[in-house]
PDB file of C-alpha atoms in Angstrom:
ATOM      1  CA  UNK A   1      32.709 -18.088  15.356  1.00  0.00           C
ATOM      2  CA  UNK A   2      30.019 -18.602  12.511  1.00  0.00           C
ATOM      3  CA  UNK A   3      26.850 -20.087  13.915  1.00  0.00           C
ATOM      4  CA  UNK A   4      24.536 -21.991  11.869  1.00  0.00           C
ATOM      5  CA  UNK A   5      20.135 -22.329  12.709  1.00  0.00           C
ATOM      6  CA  UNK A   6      18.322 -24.586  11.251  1.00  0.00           C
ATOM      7  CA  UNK A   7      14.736 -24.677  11.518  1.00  0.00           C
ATOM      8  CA  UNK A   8      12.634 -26.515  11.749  1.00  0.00           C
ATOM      9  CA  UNK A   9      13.570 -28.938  14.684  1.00  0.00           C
ATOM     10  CA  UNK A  10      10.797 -31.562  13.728  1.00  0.00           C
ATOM     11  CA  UNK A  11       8.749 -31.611  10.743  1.00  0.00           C
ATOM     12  CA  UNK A  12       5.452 -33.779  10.190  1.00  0.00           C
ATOM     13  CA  UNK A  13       4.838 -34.368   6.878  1.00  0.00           C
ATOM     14  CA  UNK A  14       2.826 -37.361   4.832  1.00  0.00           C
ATOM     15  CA  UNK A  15       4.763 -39.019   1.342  1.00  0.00           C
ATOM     16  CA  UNK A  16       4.315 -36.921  -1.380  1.00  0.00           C
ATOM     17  CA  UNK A  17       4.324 -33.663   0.912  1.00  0.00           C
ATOM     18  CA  UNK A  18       6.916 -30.846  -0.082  1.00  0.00           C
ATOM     19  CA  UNK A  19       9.435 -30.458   2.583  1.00  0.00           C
ATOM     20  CA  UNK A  20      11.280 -27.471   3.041  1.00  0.00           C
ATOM     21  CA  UNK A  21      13.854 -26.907   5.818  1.00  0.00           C
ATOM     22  CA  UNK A  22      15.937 -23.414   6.507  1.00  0.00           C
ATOM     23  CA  UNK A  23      19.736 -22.565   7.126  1.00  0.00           C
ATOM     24  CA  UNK A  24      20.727 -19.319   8.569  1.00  0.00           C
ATOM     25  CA  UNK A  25      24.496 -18.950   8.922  1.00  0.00           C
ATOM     26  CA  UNK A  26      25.410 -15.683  11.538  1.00  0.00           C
ATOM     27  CA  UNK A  27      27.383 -14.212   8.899  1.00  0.00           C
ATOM     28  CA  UNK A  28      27.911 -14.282   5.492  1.00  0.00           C
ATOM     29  CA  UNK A  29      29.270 -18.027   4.163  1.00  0.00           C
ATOM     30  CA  UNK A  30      28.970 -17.521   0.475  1.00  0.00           C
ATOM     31  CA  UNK A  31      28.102 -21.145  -1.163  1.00  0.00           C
ATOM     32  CA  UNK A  32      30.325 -22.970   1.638  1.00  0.00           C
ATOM     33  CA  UNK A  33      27.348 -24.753   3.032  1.00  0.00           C
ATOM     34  CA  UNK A  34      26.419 -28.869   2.744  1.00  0.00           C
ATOM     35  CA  UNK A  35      23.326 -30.821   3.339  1.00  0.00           C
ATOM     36  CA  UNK A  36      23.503 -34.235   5.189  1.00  0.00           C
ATOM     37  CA  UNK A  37      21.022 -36.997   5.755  1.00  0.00           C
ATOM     38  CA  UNK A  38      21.043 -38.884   9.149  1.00  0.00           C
ATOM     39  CA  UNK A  39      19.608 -42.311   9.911  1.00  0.00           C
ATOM     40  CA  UNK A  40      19.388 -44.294  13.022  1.00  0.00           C
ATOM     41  CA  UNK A  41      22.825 -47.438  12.681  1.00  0.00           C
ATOM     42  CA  UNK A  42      23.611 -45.623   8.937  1.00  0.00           C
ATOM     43  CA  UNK A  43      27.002 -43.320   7.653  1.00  0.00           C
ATOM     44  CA  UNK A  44      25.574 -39.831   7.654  1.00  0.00           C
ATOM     45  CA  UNK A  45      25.322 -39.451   4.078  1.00  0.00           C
ATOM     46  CA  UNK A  46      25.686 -36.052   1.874  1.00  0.00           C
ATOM     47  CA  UNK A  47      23.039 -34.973  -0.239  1.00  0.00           C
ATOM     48  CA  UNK A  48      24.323 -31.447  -1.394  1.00  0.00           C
ATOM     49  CA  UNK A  49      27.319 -29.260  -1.425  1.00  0.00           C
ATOM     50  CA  UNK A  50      27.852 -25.780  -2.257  1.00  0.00           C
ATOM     51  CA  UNK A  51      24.104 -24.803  -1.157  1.00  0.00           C
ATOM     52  CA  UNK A  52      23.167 -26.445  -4.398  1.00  0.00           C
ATOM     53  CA  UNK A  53      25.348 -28.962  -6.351  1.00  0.00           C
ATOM     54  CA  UNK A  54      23.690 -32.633  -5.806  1.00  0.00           C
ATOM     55  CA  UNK A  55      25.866 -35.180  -4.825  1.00  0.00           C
ATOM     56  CA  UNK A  56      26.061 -38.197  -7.462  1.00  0.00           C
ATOM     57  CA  UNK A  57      23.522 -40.674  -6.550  1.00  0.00           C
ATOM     58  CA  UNK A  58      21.433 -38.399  -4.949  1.00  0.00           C
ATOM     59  CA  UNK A  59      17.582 -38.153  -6.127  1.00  0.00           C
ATOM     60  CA  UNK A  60      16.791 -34.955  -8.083  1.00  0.00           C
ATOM     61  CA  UNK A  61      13.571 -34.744  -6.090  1.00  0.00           C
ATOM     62  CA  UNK A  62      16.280 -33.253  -3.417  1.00  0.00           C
ATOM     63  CA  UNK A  63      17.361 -29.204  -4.083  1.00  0.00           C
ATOM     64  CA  UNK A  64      19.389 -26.764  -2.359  1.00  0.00           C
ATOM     65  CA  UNK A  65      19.460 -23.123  -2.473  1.00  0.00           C
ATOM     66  CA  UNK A  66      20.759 -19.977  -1.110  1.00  0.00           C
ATOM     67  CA  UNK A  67      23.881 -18.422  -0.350  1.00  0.00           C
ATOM     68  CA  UNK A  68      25.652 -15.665   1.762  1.00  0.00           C
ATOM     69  CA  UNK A  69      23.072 -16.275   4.835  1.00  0.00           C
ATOM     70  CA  UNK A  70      20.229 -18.126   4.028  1.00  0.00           C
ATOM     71  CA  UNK A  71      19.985 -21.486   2.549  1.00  0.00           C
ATOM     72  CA  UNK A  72      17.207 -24.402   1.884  1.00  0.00           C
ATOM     73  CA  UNK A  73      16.695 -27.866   1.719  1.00  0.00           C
ATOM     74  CA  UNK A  74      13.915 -28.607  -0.393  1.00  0.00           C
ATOM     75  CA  UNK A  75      12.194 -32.224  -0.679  1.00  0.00           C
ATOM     76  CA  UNK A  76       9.345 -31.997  -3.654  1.00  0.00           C
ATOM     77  CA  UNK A  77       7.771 -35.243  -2.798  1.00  0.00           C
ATOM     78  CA  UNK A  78       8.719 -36.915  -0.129  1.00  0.00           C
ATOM     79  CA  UNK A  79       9.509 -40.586   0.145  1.00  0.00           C
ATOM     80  CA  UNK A  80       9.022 -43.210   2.471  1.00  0.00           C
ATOM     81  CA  UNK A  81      12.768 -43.306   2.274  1.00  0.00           C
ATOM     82  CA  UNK A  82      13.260 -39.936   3.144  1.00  0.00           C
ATOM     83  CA  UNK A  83      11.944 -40.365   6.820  1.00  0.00           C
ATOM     84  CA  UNK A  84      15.033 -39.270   8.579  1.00  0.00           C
ATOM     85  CA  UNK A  85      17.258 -36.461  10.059  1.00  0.00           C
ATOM     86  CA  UNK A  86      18.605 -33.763   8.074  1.00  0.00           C
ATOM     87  CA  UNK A  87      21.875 -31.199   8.930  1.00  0.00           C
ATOM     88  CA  UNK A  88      23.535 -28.342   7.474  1.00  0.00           C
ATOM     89  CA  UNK A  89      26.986 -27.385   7.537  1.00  0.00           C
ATOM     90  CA  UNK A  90      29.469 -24.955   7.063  1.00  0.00           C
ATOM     91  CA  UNK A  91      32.528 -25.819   5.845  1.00  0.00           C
ATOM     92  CA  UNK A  92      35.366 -22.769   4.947  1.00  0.00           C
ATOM     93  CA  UNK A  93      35.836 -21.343   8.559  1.00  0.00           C
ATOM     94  CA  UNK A  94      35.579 -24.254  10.911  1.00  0.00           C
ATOM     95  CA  UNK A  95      32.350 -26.462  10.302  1.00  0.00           C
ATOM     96  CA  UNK A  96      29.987 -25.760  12.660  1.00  0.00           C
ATOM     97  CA  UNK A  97      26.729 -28.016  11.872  1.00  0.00           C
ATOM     98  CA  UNK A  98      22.872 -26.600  12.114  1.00  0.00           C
ATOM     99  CA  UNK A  99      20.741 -27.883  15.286  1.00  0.00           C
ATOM    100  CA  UNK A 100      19.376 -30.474  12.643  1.00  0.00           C
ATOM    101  CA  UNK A 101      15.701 -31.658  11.524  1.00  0.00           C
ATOM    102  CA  UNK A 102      14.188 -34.381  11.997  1.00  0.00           C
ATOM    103  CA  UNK A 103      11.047 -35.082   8.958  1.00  0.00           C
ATOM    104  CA  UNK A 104       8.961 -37.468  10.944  1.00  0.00           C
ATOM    105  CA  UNK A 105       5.692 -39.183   9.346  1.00  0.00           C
ATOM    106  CA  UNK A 106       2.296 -37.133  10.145  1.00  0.00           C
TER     107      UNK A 106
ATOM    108  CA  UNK B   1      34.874 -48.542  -2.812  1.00  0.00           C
ATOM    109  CA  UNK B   2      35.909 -45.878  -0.447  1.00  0.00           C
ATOM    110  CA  UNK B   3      35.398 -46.965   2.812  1.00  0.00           C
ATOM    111  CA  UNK B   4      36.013 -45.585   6.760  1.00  0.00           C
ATOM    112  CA  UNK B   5      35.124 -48.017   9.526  1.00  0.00           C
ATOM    113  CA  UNK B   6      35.617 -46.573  13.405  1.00  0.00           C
ATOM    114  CA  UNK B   7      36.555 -48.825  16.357  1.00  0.00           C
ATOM    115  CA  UNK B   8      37.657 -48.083  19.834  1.00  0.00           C
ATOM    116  CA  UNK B   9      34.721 -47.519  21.477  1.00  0.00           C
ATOM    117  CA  UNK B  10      33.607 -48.738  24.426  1.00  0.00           C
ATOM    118  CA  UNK B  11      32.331 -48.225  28.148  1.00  0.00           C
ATOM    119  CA  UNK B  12      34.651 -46.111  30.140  1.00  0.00           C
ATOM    120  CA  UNK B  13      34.420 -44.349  33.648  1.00  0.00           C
ATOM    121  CA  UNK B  14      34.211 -40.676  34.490  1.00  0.00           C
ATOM    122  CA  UNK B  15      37.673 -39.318  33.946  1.00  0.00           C
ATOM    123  CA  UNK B  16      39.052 -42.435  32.266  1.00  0.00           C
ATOM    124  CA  UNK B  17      41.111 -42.601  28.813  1.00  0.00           C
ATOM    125  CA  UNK B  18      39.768 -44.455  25.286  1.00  0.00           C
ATOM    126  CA  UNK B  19      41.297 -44.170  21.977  1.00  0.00           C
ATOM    127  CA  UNK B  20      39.593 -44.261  18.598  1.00  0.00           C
ATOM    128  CA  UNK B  21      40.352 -45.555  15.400  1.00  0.00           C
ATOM    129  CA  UNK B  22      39.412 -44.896  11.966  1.00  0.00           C
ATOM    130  CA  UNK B  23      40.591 -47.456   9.412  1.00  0.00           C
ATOM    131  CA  UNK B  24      40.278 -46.008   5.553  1.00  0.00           C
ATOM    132  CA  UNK B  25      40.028 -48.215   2.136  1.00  0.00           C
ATOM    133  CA  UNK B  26      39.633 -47.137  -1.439  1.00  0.00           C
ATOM    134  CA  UNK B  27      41.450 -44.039  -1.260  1.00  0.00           C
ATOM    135  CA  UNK B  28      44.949 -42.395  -1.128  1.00  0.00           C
ATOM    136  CA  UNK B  29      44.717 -41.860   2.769  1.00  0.00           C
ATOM    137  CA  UNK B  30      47.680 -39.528   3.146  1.00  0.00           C
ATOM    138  CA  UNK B  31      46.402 -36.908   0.377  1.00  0.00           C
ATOM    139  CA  UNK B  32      43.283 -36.222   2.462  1.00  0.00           C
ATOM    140  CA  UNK B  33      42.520 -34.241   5.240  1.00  0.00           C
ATOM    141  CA  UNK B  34      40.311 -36.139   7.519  1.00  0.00           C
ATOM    142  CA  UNK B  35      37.412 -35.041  10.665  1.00  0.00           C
ATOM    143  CA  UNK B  36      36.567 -36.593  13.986  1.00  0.00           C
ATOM    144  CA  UNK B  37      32.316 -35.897  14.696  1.00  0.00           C
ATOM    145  CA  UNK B  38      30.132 -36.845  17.221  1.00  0.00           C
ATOM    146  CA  UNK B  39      26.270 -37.215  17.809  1.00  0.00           C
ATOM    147  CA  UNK B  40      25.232 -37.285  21.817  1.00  0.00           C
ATOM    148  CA  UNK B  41      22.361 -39.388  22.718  1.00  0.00           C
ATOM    149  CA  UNK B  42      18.986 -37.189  21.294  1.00  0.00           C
ATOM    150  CA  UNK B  43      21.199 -34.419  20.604  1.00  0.00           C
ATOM    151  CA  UNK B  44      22.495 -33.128  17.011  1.00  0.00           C
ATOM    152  CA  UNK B  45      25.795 -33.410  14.985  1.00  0.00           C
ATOM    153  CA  UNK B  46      28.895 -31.737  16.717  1.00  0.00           C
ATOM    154  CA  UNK B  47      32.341 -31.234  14.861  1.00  0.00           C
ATOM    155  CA  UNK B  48      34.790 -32.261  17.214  1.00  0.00           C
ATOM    156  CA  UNK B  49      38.492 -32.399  16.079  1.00  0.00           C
ATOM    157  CA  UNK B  50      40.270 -32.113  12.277  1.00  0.00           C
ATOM    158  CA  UNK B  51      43.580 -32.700  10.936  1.00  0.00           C
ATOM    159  CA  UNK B  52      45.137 -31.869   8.080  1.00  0.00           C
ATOM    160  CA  UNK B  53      47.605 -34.389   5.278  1.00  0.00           C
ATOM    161  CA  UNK B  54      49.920 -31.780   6.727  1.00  0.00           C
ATOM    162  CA  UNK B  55      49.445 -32.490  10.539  1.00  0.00           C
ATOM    163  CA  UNK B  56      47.882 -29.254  10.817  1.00  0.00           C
ATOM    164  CA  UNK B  57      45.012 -30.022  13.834  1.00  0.00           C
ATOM    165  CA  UNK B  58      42.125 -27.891  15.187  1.00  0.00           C
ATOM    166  CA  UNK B  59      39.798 -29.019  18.025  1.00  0.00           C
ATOM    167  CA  UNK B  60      36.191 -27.684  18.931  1.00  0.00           C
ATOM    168  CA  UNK B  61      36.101 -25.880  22.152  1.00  0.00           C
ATOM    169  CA  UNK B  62      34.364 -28.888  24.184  1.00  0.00           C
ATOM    170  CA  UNK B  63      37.236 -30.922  24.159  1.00  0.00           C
ATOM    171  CA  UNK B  64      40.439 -28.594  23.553  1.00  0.00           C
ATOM    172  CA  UNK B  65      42.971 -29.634  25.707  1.00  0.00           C
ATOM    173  CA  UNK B  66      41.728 -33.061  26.208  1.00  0.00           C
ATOM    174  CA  UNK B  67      41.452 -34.908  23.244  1.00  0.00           C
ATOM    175  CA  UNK B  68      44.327 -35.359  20.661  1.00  0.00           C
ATOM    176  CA  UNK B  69      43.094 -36.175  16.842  1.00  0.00           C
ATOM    177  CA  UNK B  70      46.628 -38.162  15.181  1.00  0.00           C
ATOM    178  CA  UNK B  71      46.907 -40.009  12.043  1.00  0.00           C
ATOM    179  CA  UNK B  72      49.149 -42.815  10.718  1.00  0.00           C
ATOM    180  CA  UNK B  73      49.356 -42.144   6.719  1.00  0.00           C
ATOM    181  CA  UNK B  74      51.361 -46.033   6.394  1.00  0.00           C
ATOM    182  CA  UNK B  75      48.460 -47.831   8.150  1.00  0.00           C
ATOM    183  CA  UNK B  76      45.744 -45.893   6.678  1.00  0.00           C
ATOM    184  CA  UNK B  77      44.815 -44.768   9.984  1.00  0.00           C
ATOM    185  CA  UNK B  78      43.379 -42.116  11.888  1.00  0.00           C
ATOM    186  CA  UNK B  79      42.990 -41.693  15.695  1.00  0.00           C
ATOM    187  CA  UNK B  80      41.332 -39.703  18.436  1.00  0.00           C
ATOM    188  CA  UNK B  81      42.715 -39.773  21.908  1.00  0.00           C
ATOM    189  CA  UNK B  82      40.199 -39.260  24.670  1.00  0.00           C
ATOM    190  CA  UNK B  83      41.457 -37.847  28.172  1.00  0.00           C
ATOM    191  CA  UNK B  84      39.666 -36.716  30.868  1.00  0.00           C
ATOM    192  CA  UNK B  85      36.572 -38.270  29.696  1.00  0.00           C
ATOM    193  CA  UNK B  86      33.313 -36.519  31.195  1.00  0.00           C
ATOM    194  CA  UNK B  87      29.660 -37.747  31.092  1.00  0.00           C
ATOM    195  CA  UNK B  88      29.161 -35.149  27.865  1.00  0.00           C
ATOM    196  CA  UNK B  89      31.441 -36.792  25.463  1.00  0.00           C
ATOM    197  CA  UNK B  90      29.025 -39.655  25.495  1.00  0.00           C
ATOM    198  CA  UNK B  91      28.299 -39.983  22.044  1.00  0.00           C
ATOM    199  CA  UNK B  92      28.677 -41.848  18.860  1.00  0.00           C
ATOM    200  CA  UNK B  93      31.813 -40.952  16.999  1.00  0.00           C
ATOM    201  CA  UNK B  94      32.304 -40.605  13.410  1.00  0.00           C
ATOM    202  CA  UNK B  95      35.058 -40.481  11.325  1.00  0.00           C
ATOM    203  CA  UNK B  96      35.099 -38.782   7.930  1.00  0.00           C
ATOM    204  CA  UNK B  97      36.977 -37.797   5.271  1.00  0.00           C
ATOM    205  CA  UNK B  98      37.133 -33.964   4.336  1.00  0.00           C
ATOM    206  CA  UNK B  99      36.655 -32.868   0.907  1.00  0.00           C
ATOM    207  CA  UNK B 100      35.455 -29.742   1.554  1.00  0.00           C
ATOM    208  CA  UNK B 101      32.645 -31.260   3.133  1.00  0.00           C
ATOM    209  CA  UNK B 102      32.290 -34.020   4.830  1.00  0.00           C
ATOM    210  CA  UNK B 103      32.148 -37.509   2.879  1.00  0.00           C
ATOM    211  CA  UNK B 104      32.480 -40.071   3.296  1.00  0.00           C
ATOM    212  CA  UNK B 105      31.616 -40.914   6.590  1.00  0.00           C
ATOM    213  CA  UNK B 106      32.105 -44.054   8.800  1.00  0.00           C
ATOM    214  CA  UNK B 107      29.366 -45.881  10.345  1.00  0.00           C
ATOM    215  CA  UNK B 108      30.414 -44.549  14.128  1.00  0.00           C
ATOM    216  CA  UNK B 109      31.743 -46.152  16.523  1.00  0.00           C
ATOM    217  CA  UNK B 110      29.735 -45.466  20.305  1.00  0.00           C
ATOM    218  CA  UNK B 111      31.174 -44.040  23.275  1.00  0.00           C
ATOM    219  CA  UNK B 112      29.763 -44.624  26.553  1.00  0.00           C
ATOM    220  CA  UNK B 113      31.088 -41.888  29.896  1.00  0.00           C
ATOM    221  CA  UNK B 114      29.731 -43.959  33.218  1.00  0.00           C
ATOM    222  CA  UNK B 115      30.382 -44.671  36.693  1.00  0.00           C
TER     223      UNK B 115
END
């Protein structure tokens, strides 16, 4: 089975900080990897799919990269807004979800 | 607007029964494959159960054997069936509709596993 690590668990940052979170798949998942956004009494929400296509709606200040085994979220200034929990997933051989992160204000 | 909204869920004993539901709007139901996930109290996203627009079902390990993911493609419906329900598969549930990945999602629907 293909695990997926995400680190960090928690991240403190301030608004306007650039937030960067990390994928690791156990073996090789090509560009078969999503990005959600979790809020407490919301519909997880996705942000990207295949490591780096933004979903329609989605700011641009949100980026994904990677592929094969390592993958990133990347927030280049983070909003109020963005204050939340954030998971990655695999999705071509089962889809097994990263531990998640949770970007908490500093 | 595409739209899933979960119901079902409830307070139920150690070793009792619930069933879910997952209503869909704004979308040809039956073309879609569609996902059953859950988030435990404090704990992080787990995929628990998919079928297919061709019946075609797989289950995570944690509930294989227990659980039984259906769908109804004339009442826009899908369903989870929980058996054997242990303090664990306390959790919100969500509902979502596979496109690839996962979206969109319903707004979960909690389960509660409690003498």
């Amino acid at each position: 089975d293909i695990q997926m690590t995400q680190s960090p668990s928690t991240l403190s940052a301030s608004v306007g900080d650039r937030v960067t979170i990390t994928c690791r798949a156990s073996q090789s998942i090509g560009s078969w990897l999503a990005w959600y956004q979790l809020k407490p009494g919301k519909a997880p929400k996705v942000l990207i799919y295949k490591a780096s296509t933004l979903e329609s709606g989605v700011p641009s200040r949100f980026s994904g990269s990677g592929s094969g085994t390592e993958f990133t979220l990347t927030i280049s200034s983070l909003h109020p807004d963005d204050f939340a929990s954030y998971y990655c997933q695999h999705y071509n051989n089962y889809w097994p979800f990263g531990q998640g992160t949770k970007v908490e204000i500093k | 607007e595409v739209q899933l909204v979960e119901s079902g869920g409830g307070l139920v004993q150690p070793g009792g029964s619930l069933r879910l539901s997952c209503a869909a709007s704004g979308f040809t139901f039956s073309l879609y494959n569609m996902h059953w996930v859950r988030q435990a109290p404090g704990k992080g996203l787990e995929w628990v159960s998919y079928i297919s627009n061709s019946d075609t079902v797989y289950y995570a390990d944690s509930v294989k054997g227990r659980f039984t993911i259906s769908r109804d493609d004339a009442k826009n419906s899908l369903y989870l069936q929980m058996n054997s329900l242990r303090a664990e598969d306390t959790a919100v549930y969500y509902c979502a509709r596979s496109i690839g990945w996962l979206d969109p999602w319903g707004q979960g629907t909690l389960v509660t596993v409690s003498s």
